[in-house]
């Protein structure tokens, strides 16, 4: 588990290739056993059934490798996000949690090894939960201290890479609804502004005072509206996360 993530993925990927090859051979053996059963018609049938139903020795190892693959990917994603957007305290806590887990013999699938691994995995999960709880509390504290929607958008923009974590996601629903309603009202106001003819807008009056051509003034007015709409879209992304558009398709 102390391997860097890329060599680890490559190594586990080799294991996946071996699994696929083994699965193909298992299929051949199953076909062979089926033909034997049909031919024997009950003679020594119990022996054949026992052979087919016996659990293969590598099954536990294959399951453990699959668990490790998911674990490393999830941990690396969490670690990299915290490293980019939060303080070093949280990163240190995540690293300590993983170091304690890595000291366990991850590939020992004996009865004793399985017990040790379950204990180490539970300790890791509990440490990560405490880190997430701290991050959640910090975020809620910052949101509560905000005095404007713009300040809240900035807080969301700093934390939204972590919204895929269940503990953090569950703590922000009420704030999300509040900010989304704010953005909806802003967009409706912008829509009404766009529907009004340019000749009746304050922008047109100012362009006339400054002796701007009407066409140039209209183009500048349209660009202003487009920039405002882009700002609102970025605010939605801050509140819902980077993949909010994919979630709505």
Short mmCIF file of N, CA, C and O in Angstrom, two decimals, residues 18-115:
data_model
loop_
_atom_site.label_atom_id
_atom_site.label_comp_id
_atom_site.label_asym_id
_atom_site.label_seq_id
_atom_site.Cartn_x
_atom_site.Cartn_y
_atom_site.Cartn_z
N UNK A 18 -4.96 -11.28 -15.00
CA UNK A 18 -4.86 -12.68 -14.56
C UNK A 18 -6.22 -13.22 -14.15
O UNK A 18 -6.55 -14.37 -14.42
N UNK A 19 -7.02 -12.37 -13.49
CA UNK A 19 -8.37 -12.78 -13.09
C UNK A 19 -9.21 -13.14 -14.31
O UNK A 19 -9.96 -14.12 -14.30
N UNK A 20 -9.10 -12.32 -15.36
CA UNK A 20 -9.88 -12.59 -16.57
C UNK A 20 -9.46 -13.93 -17.19
O UNK A 20 -10.31 -14.71 -17.65
N UNK A 21 -8.14 -14.18 -17.20
CA UNK A 21 -7.65 -15.44 -17.75
C UNK A 21 -8.13 -16.61 -16.90
O UNK A 21 -8.57 -17.65 -17.43
N UNK A 22 -8.07 -16.45 -15.57
CA UNK A 22 -8.52 -17.52 -14.68
C UNK A 22 -10.02 -17.77 -14.85
O UNK A 22 -10.47 -18.92 -14.83
N UNK A 23 -10.79 -16.70 -15.01
CA UNK A 23 -12.23 -16.85 -15.19
C UNK A 23 -12.54 -17.64 -16.46
O UNK A 23 -13.48 -18.45 -16.50
N UNK A 24 -11.72 -17.42 -17.49
CA UNK A 24 -11.92 -18.16 -18.74
C UNK A 24 -11.65 -19.65 -18.53
O UNK A 24 -12.40 -20.52 -19.01
N UNK A 25 -10.59 -19.97 -17.77
CA UNK A 25 -10.29 -21.36 -17.47
C UNK A 25 -11.37 -21.98 -16.59
O UNK A 25 -11.73 -23.16 -16.77
N UNK A 26 -11.90 -21.22 -15.63
CA UNK A 26 -12.99 -21.72 -14.80
C UNK A 26 -14.19 -22.12 -15.65
O UNK A 26 -14.86 -23.12 -15.39
N UNK A 27 -14.45 -21.30 -16.66
CA UNK A 27 -15.57 -21.60 -17.54
C UNK A 27 -15.33 -22.93 -18.26
O UNK A 27 -16.25 -23.76 -18.38
N UNK A 28 -14.09 -23.14 -18.71
CA UNK A 28 -13.77 -24.41 -19.37
C UNK A 28 -13.94 -25.58 -18.41
O UNK A 28 -14.48 -26.63 -18.79
N UNK A 29 -13.48 -25.42 -17.16
CA UNK A 29 -13.62 -26.49 -16.17
C UNK A 29 -15.10 -26.77 -15.88
O UNK A 29 -15.51 -27.92 -15.74
N UNK A 30 -15.90 -25.71 -15.77
CA UNK A 30 -17.33 -25.89 -15.52
C UNK A 30 -17.98 -26.68 -16.66
O UNK A 30 -18.81 -27.57 -16.43
N UNK A 31 -17.59 -26.35 -17.89
CA UNK A 31 -18.13 -27.08 -19.03
C UNK A 31 -17.72 -28.55 -18.98
O UNK A 31 -18.51 -29.46 -19.26
N UNK A 32 -16.45 -28.76 -18.58
CA UNK A 32 -15.96 -30.14 -18.47
C UNK A 32 -16.72 -30.91 -17.40
O UNK A 32 -17.14 -32.04 -17.60
N UNK A 33 -16.90 -30.29 -16.23
CA UNK A 33 -17.64 -30.94 -15.14
C UNK A 33 -19.07 -31.27 -15.56
O UNK A 33 -19.61 -32.33 -15.22
N UNK A 34 -19.69 -30.34 -16.31
CA UNK A 34 -21.06 -30.58 -16.76
C UNK A 34 -21.14 -31.80 -17.68
O UNK A 34 -22.05 -32.63 -17.57
N UNK A 35 -20.17 -31.92 -18.57
CA UNK A 35 -20.17 -33.07 -19.47
C UNK A 35 -19.94 -34.38 -18.71
O UNK A 35 -20.55 -35.41 -19.03
N UNK A 36 -19.04 -34.30 -17.69
CA UNK A 36 -18.78 -35.50 -16.89
C UNK A 36 -20.05 -35.92 -16.15
O UNK A 36 -20.39 -37.11 -16.10
N UNK A 37 -20.77 -34.97 -15.58
CA UNK A 37 -21.99 -35.28 -14.85
C UNK A 37 -23.01 -35.97 -15.76
O UNK A 37 -23.68 -36.92 -15.36
N UNK A 38 -23.14 -35.44 -16.96
CA UNK A 38 -24.10 -36.03 -17.90
C UNK A 38 -23.72 -37.46 -18.27
O UNK A 38 -24.57 -38.32 -18.42
N UNK A 39 -22.42 -37.70 -18.41
CA UNK A 39 -21.98 -39.03 -18.81
C UNK A 39 -22.05 -40.02 -17.66
O UNK A 39 -22.39 -41.19 -17.86
N UNK A 40 -21.73 -39.56 -16.47
CA UNK A 40 -21.71 -40.48 -15.33
C UNK A 40 -23.11 -40.88 -14.89
O UNK A 40 -23.31 -41.97 -14.34
N UNK A 41 -24.08 -40.01 -15.09
CA UNK A 41 -25.47 -40.31 -14.73
C UNK A 41 -25.58 -40.78 -13.28
O UNK A 41 -26.23 -41.79 -12.97
N UNK A 42 -24.91 -40.06 -12.41
CA UNK A 42 -25.04 -40.38 -10.99
C UNK A 42 -23.88 -41.16 -10.43
O UNK A 42 -23.70 -41.20 -9.20
N UNK A 43 -23.10 -41.82 -11.25
CA UNK A 43 -21.98 -42.60 -10.74
C UNK A 43 -20.90 -41.64 -10.26
O UNK A 43 -20.39 -40.82 -11.02
N UNK A 44 -20.55 -41.78 -8.97
CA UNK A 44 -19.54 -40.93 -8.34
C UNK A 44 -19.88 -39.46 -8.49
O UNK A 44 -19.01 -38.59 -8.59
N UNK A 45 -21.19 -39.17 -8.51
CA UNK A 45 -21.65 -37.81 -8.76
C UNK A 45 -21.31 -36.86 -7.62
O UNK A 45 -21.04 -35.67 -7.82
N UNK A 46 -21.34 -37.40 -6.40
CA UNK A 46 -21.05 -36.56 -5.24
C UNK A 46 -19.63 -36.00 -5.31
O UNK A 46 -19.37 -34.87 -4.93
N UNK A 47 -18.70 -36.81 -5.81
CA UNK A 47 -17.33 -36.35 -5.93
C UNK A 47 -17.23 -35.19 -6.93
O UNK A 47 -16.55 -34.20 -6.71
N UNK A 48 -17.95 -35.31 -8.03
CA UNK A 48 -17.93 -34.28 -9.05
C UNK A 48 -18.51 -32.98 -8.51
O UNK A 48 -17.97 -31.90 -8.68
N UNK A 49 -19.64 -33.09 -7.80
CA UNK A 49 -20.26 -31.90 -7.24
C UNK A 49 -19.35 -31.22 -6.23
O UNK A 49 -19.25 -30.01 -6.18
N UNK A 50 -18.68 -32.04 -5.42
CA UNK A 50 -17.78 -31.47 -4.43
C UNK A 50 -16.65 -30.71 -5.10
O UNK A 50 -16.26 -29.62 -4.68
N UNK A 51 -16.14 -31.25 -6.18
CA UNK A 51 -15.05 -30.58 -6.88
C UNK A 51 -15.50 -29.25 -7.44
O UNK A 51 -14.78 -28.26 -7.38
N UNK A 52 -16.74 -29.18 -7.94
CA UNK A 52 -17.22 -27.96 -8.55
C UNK A 52 -17.57 -26.90 -7.51
O UNK A 52 -17.43 -25.72 -7.75
N UNK A 53 -18.06 -27.36 -6.37
CA UNK A 53 -18.52 -26.40 -5.37
C UNK A 53 -17.42 -25.93 -4.45
O UNK A 53 -17.60 -25.00 -3.67
N UNK A 54 -16.26 -26.56 -4.51
CA UNK A 54 -15.18 -26.18 -3.62
C UNK A 54 -14.68 -24.78 -3.95
O UNK A 54 -14.43 -24.44 -5.09
N UNK A 55 -14.55 -23.95 -2.93
CA UNK A 55 -14.08 -22.58 -3.14
C UNK A 55 -12.60 -22.60 -3.47
O UNK A 55 -11.80 -23.25 -2.81
N UNK A 56 -12.26 -21.85 -4.50
CA UNK A 56 -10.88 -21.81 -4.93
C UNK A 56 -10.05 -20.94 -3.99
O UNK A 56 -10.53 -19.95 -3.44
N UNK A 57 -8.79 -21.31 -3.81
CA UNK A 57 -7.94 -20.67 -2.81
C UNK A 57 -7.68 -19.20 -3.11
O UNK A 57 -7.48 -18.40 -2.21
N UNK A 58 -7.70 -18.82 -4.39
CA UNK A 58 -7.35 -17.45 -4.75
C UNK A 58 -8.53 -16.49 -4.67
O UNK A 58 -8.37 -15.29 -4.88
N UNK A 59 -9.75 -16.99 -4.39
CA UNK A 59 -10.93 -16.14 -4.39
C UNK A 59 -10.81 -15.01 -3.37
O UNK A 59 -11.14 -13.85 -3.65
N UNK A 60 -10.36 -15.35 -2.15
CA UNK A 60 -10.24 -14.34 -1.10
C UNK A 60 -9.23 -13.27 -1.50
O UNK A 60 -9.44 -12.07 -1.26
N UNK A 61 -8.14 -13.67 -2.14
CA UNK A 61 -7.13 -12.72 -2.58
C UNK A 61 -7.68 -11.82 -3.68
O UNK A 61 -7.43 -10.61 -3.69
N UNK A 62 -8.45 -12.40 -4.58
CA UNK A 62 -9.03 -11.60 -5.66
C UNK A 62 -9.98 -10.55 -5.09
O UNK A 62 -9.98 -9.40 -5.52
N UNK A 63 -10.79 -10.93 -4.11
CA UNK A 63 -11.70 -9.98 -3.49
C UNK A 63 -10.94 -8.88 -2.75
O UNK A 63 -11.33 -7.71 -2.79
N UNK A 64 -9.85 -9.26 -2.09
CA UNK A 64 -9.07 -8.26 -1.37
C UNK A 64 -8.43 -7.27 -2.35
O UNK A 64 -8.40 -6.05 -2.09
N UNK A 65 -7.92 -7.76 -3.46
CA UNK A 65 -7.33 -6.86 -4.45
C UNK A 65 -8.36 -5.89 -5.01
O UNK A 65 -8.06 -4.71 -5.24
N UNK A 66 -9.57 -6.38 -5.23
CA UNK A 66 -10.63 -5.51 -5.71
C UNK A 66 -10.94 -4.42 -4.68
O UNK A 66 -11.15 -3.25 -5.03
N UNK A 67 -10.96 -4.80 -3.40
CA UNK A 67 -11.19 -3.83 -2.34
C UNK A 67 -10.06 -2.79 -2.30
O UNK A 67 -10.32 -1.59 -2.16
N UNK A 68 -8.83 -3.26 -2.42
CA UNK A 68 -7.69 -2.35 -2.39
C UNK A 68 -7.70 -1.38 -3.56
O UNK A 68 -7.32 -0.20 -3.42
N UNK A 69 -8.14 -1.85 -4.71
CA UNK A 69 -8.20 -1.00 -5.89
C UNK A 69 -9.15 0.18 -5.65
O UNK A 69 -8.81 1.34 -5.91
N UNK A 70 -10.33 -0.11 -5.13
CA UNK A 70 -11.31 0.94 -4.85
C UNK A 70 -10.81 1.85 -3.73
O UNK A 70 -10.92 3.09 -3.81
N UNK A 71 -10.25 1.25 -2.69
CA UNK A 71 -9.75 2.01 -1.55
C UNK A 71 -8.68 3.01 -1.96
O UNK A 71 -8.73 4.19 -1.59
N UNK A 72 -7.70 2.55 -2.73
CA UNK A 72 -6.62 3.46 -3.14
C UNK A 72 -7.13 4.59 -4.02
O UNK A 72 -6.71 5.74 -3.88
N UNK A 73 -8.05 4.28 -4.93
CA UNK A 73 -8.59 5.32 -5.81
C UNK A 73 -9.35 6.38 -5.00
O UNK A 73 -9.18 7.58 -5.23
N UNK A 74 -10.19 5.93 -4.07
CA UNK A 74 -10.97 6.87 -3.26
C UNK A 74 -10.06 7.69 -2.35
O UNK A 74 -10.26 8.90 -2.19
N UNK A 75 -9.06 7.04 -1.76
CA UNK A 75 -8.15 7.76 -0.88
C UNK A 75 -7.34 8.79 -1.65
O UNK A 75 -7.17 9.93 -1.19
N UNK A 76 -6.84 8.41 -2.82
CA UNK A 76 -6.03 9.33 -3.60
C UNK A 76 -6.85 10.54 -4.05
O UNK A 76 -6.36 11.67 -4.06
N UNK A 77 -8.10 10.31 -4.41
CA UNK A 77 -8.97 11.41 -4.81
C UNK A 77 -9.19 12.38 -3.64
O UNK A 77 -9.06 13.60 -3.80
N UNK A 78 -9.49 11.82 -2.46
CA UNK A 78 -9.69 12.66 -1.28
C UNK A 78 -8.41 13.41 -0.92
O UNK A 78 -8.43 14.62 -0.63
N UNK A 79 -7.30 12.71 -0.92
CA UNK A 79 -6.03 13.32 -0.54
C UNK A 79 -5.65 14.46 -1.48
O UNK A 79 -5.24 15.55 -1.04
N UNK A 80 -5.81 14.24 -2.78
CA UNK A 80 -5.42 15.26 -3.75
C UNK A 80 -6.31 16.50 -3.66
O UNK A 80 -5.84 17.63 -3.81
N UNK A 81 -7.62 16.29 -3.41
CA UNK A 81 -8.53 17.44 -3.28
C UNK A 81 -8.18 18.25 -2.04
O UNK A 81 -8.10 19.48 -2.09
N UNK A 82 -7.97 17.58 -0.91
CA UNK A 82 -7.63 18.29 0.32
C UNK A 82 -6.31 19.02 0.18
O UNK A 82 -6.15 20.15 0.65
N UNK A 83 -5.37 18.41 -0.52
CA UNK A 83 -4.06 19.05 -0.72
C UNK A 83 -4.19 20.34 -1.52
O UNK A 83 -3.48 21.32 -1.27
N UNK A 84 -5.14 20.37 -2.47
CA UNK A 84 -5.30 21.55 -3.32
C UNK A 84 -6.07 22.68 -2.65
O UNK A 84 -5.77 23.85 -2.87
N UNK A 85 -7.09 22.34 -1.85
CA UNK A 85 -8.03 23.38 -1.44
C UNK A 85 -8.08 23.67 0.06
O UNK A 85 -8.66 24.69 0.45
N UNK A 86 -7.50 22.82 0.90
CA UNK A 86 -7.65 23.02 2.34
C UNK A 86 -6.30 23.18 3.03
O UNK A 86 -5.25 23.19 2.41
N UNK A 87 -6.38 23.27 4.36
CA UNK A 87 -5.17 23.47 5.16
C UNK A 87 -4.41 22.17 5.33
O UNK A 87 -4.92 21.08 5.10
N UNK A 88 -3.18 22.31 5.80
CA UNK A 88 -2.31 21.15 5.94
C UNK A 88 -2.76 20.23 7.07
O UNK A 88 -2.44 19.04 7.07
N UNK A 89 -3.52 20.76 8.05
CA UNK A 89 -3.96 19.92 9.18
C UNK A 89 -4.79 18.74 8.70
O UNK A 89 -4.57 17.59 9.12
N UNK A 90 -5.76 19.03 7.81
CA UNK A 90 -6.61 17.96 7.29
C UNK A 90 -5.81 16.97 6.45
O UNK A 90 -6.03 15.76 6.51
N UNK A 91 -4.87 17.49 5.66
CA UNK A 91 -4.03 16.60 4.84
C UNK A 91 -3.18 15.70 5.72
O UNK A 91 -3.04 14.50 5.44
N UNK A 92 -2.62 16.24 6.76
CA UNK A 92 -1.81 15.43 7.69
C UNK A 92 -2.66 14.32 8.31
O UNK A 92 -2.20 13.17 8.43
N UNK A 93 -3.89 14.65 8.69
CA UNK A 93 -4.76 13.65 9.32
C UNK A 93 -5.10 12.52 8.34
O UNK A 93 -5.14 11.34 8.71
N UNK A 94 -5.34 12.87 7.07
CA UNK A 94 -5.63 11.86 6.05
C UNK A 94 -4.41 10.97 5.81
O UNK A 94 -4.53 9.74 5.68
N UNK A 95 -3.23 11.58 5.76
CA UNK A 95 -2.01 10.80 5.55
C UNK A 95 -1.74 9.85 6.72
O UNK A 95 -1.30 8.71 6.53
N UNK A 96 -1.98 10.32 7.94
CA UNK A 96 -1.79 9.48 9.12
C UNK A 96 -2.76 8.30 9.10
O UNK A 96 -2.38 7.16 9.41
N UNK A 97 -4.00 8.55 8.70
CA UNK A 97 -5.00 7.49 8.63
C UNK A 97 -4.56 6.40 7.65
O UNK A 97 -4.68 5.20 7.94
N UNK A 98 -4.04 6.82 6.50
CA UNK A 98 -3.63 5.83 5.50
C UNK A 98 -2.37 5.10 5.93
O UNK A 98 -2.22 3.90 5.66
N UNK A 99 -1.43 5.81 6.57
CA UNK A 99 -0.19 5.17 7.02
C UNK A 99 -0.48 4.04 8.00
O UNK A 99 0.14 2.97 7.95
N UNK A 100 -1.45 4.27 8.90
CA UNK A 100 -1.82 3.22 9.86
C UNK A 100 -2.41 2.02 9.15
O UNK A 100 -2.15 0.86 9.51
N UNK A 101 -3.19 2.27 8.10
CA UNK A 101 -3.79 1.18 7.33
C UNK A 101 -2.72 0.43 6.54
O UNK A 101 -2.74 -0.80 6.45
N UNK A 102 -1.78 1.17 5.98
CA UNK A 102 -0.75 0.55 5.14
C UNK A 102 0.17 -0.37 5.93
O UNK A 102 0.81 -1.26 5.36
N UNK A 103 0.26 -0.17 7.25
CA UNK A 103 1.10 -1.03 8.08
C UNK A 103 0.50 -2.43 8.24
O UNK A 103 1.22 -3.37 8.63
N UNK A 104 -0.78 -2.55 7.98
CA UNK A 104 -1.42 -3.88 8.05
C UNK A 104 -1.01 -4.71 6.83
O UNK A 104 -0.72 -4.17 5.76
N UNK A 105 -0.99 -6.01 6.97
CA UNK A 105 -0.64 -6.90 5.86
C UNK A 105 -1.89 -7.08 4.99
O UNK A 105 -2.73 -7.94 5.25
N UNK A 106 -1.97 -6.27 3.94
CA UNK A 106 -3.20 -6.21 3.16
C UNK A 106 -3.48 -7.49 2.38
O UNK A 106 -4.64 -7.78 2.06
N UNK A 107 -2.45 -8.27 2.07
CA UNK A 107 -2.64 -9.46 1.24
C UNK A 107 -2.71 -10.75 2.04
O UNK A 107 -2.77 -11.83 1.46
N UNK A 108 -2.72 -10.64 3.35
CA UNK A 108 -2.87 -11.81 4.21
C UNK A 108 -4.36 -12.14 4.32
O UNK A 108 -5.11 -11.46 5.01
N UNK A 109 -4.79 -13.19 3.63
CA UNK A 109 -6.21 -13.54 3.61
C UNK A 109 -6.52 -14.74 4.52
O UNK A 109 -7.60 -15.32 4.43
N UNK A 110 -5.57 -15.09 5.38
CA UNK A 110 -5.85 -16.13 6.36
C UNK A 110 -6.91 -15.63 7.34
O UNK A 110 -7.27 -14.45 7.35
N UNK A 111 -7.41 -16.52 8.18
CA UNK A 111 -8.43 -16.11 9.15
C UNK A 111 -7.92 -15.01 10.06
O UNK A 111 -8.60 -14.01 10.31
N UNK A 112 -6.70 -15.17 10.55
CA UNK A 112 -6.12 -14.14 11.41
C UNK A 112 -5.84 -12.87 10.61
O UNK A 112 -6.10 -11.75 11.09
N UNK A 113 -5.31 -13.03 9.39
CA UNK A 113 -5.02 -11.86 8.56
C UNK A 113 -6.27 -11.07 8.21
O UNK A 113 -6.25 -9.84 8.20
N UNK A 114 -7.36 -11.79 7.96
CA UNK A 114 -8.62 -11.12 7.64
C UNK A 114 -9.12 -10.31 8.83
O UNK A 114 -9.64 -9.20 8.68
N UNK A 115 -8.96 -10.86 10.02
CA UNK A 115 -9.39 -10.16 11.23
C UNK A 115 -8.56 -8.90 11.45
O UNK A 115 -9.11 -7.82 11.78
#
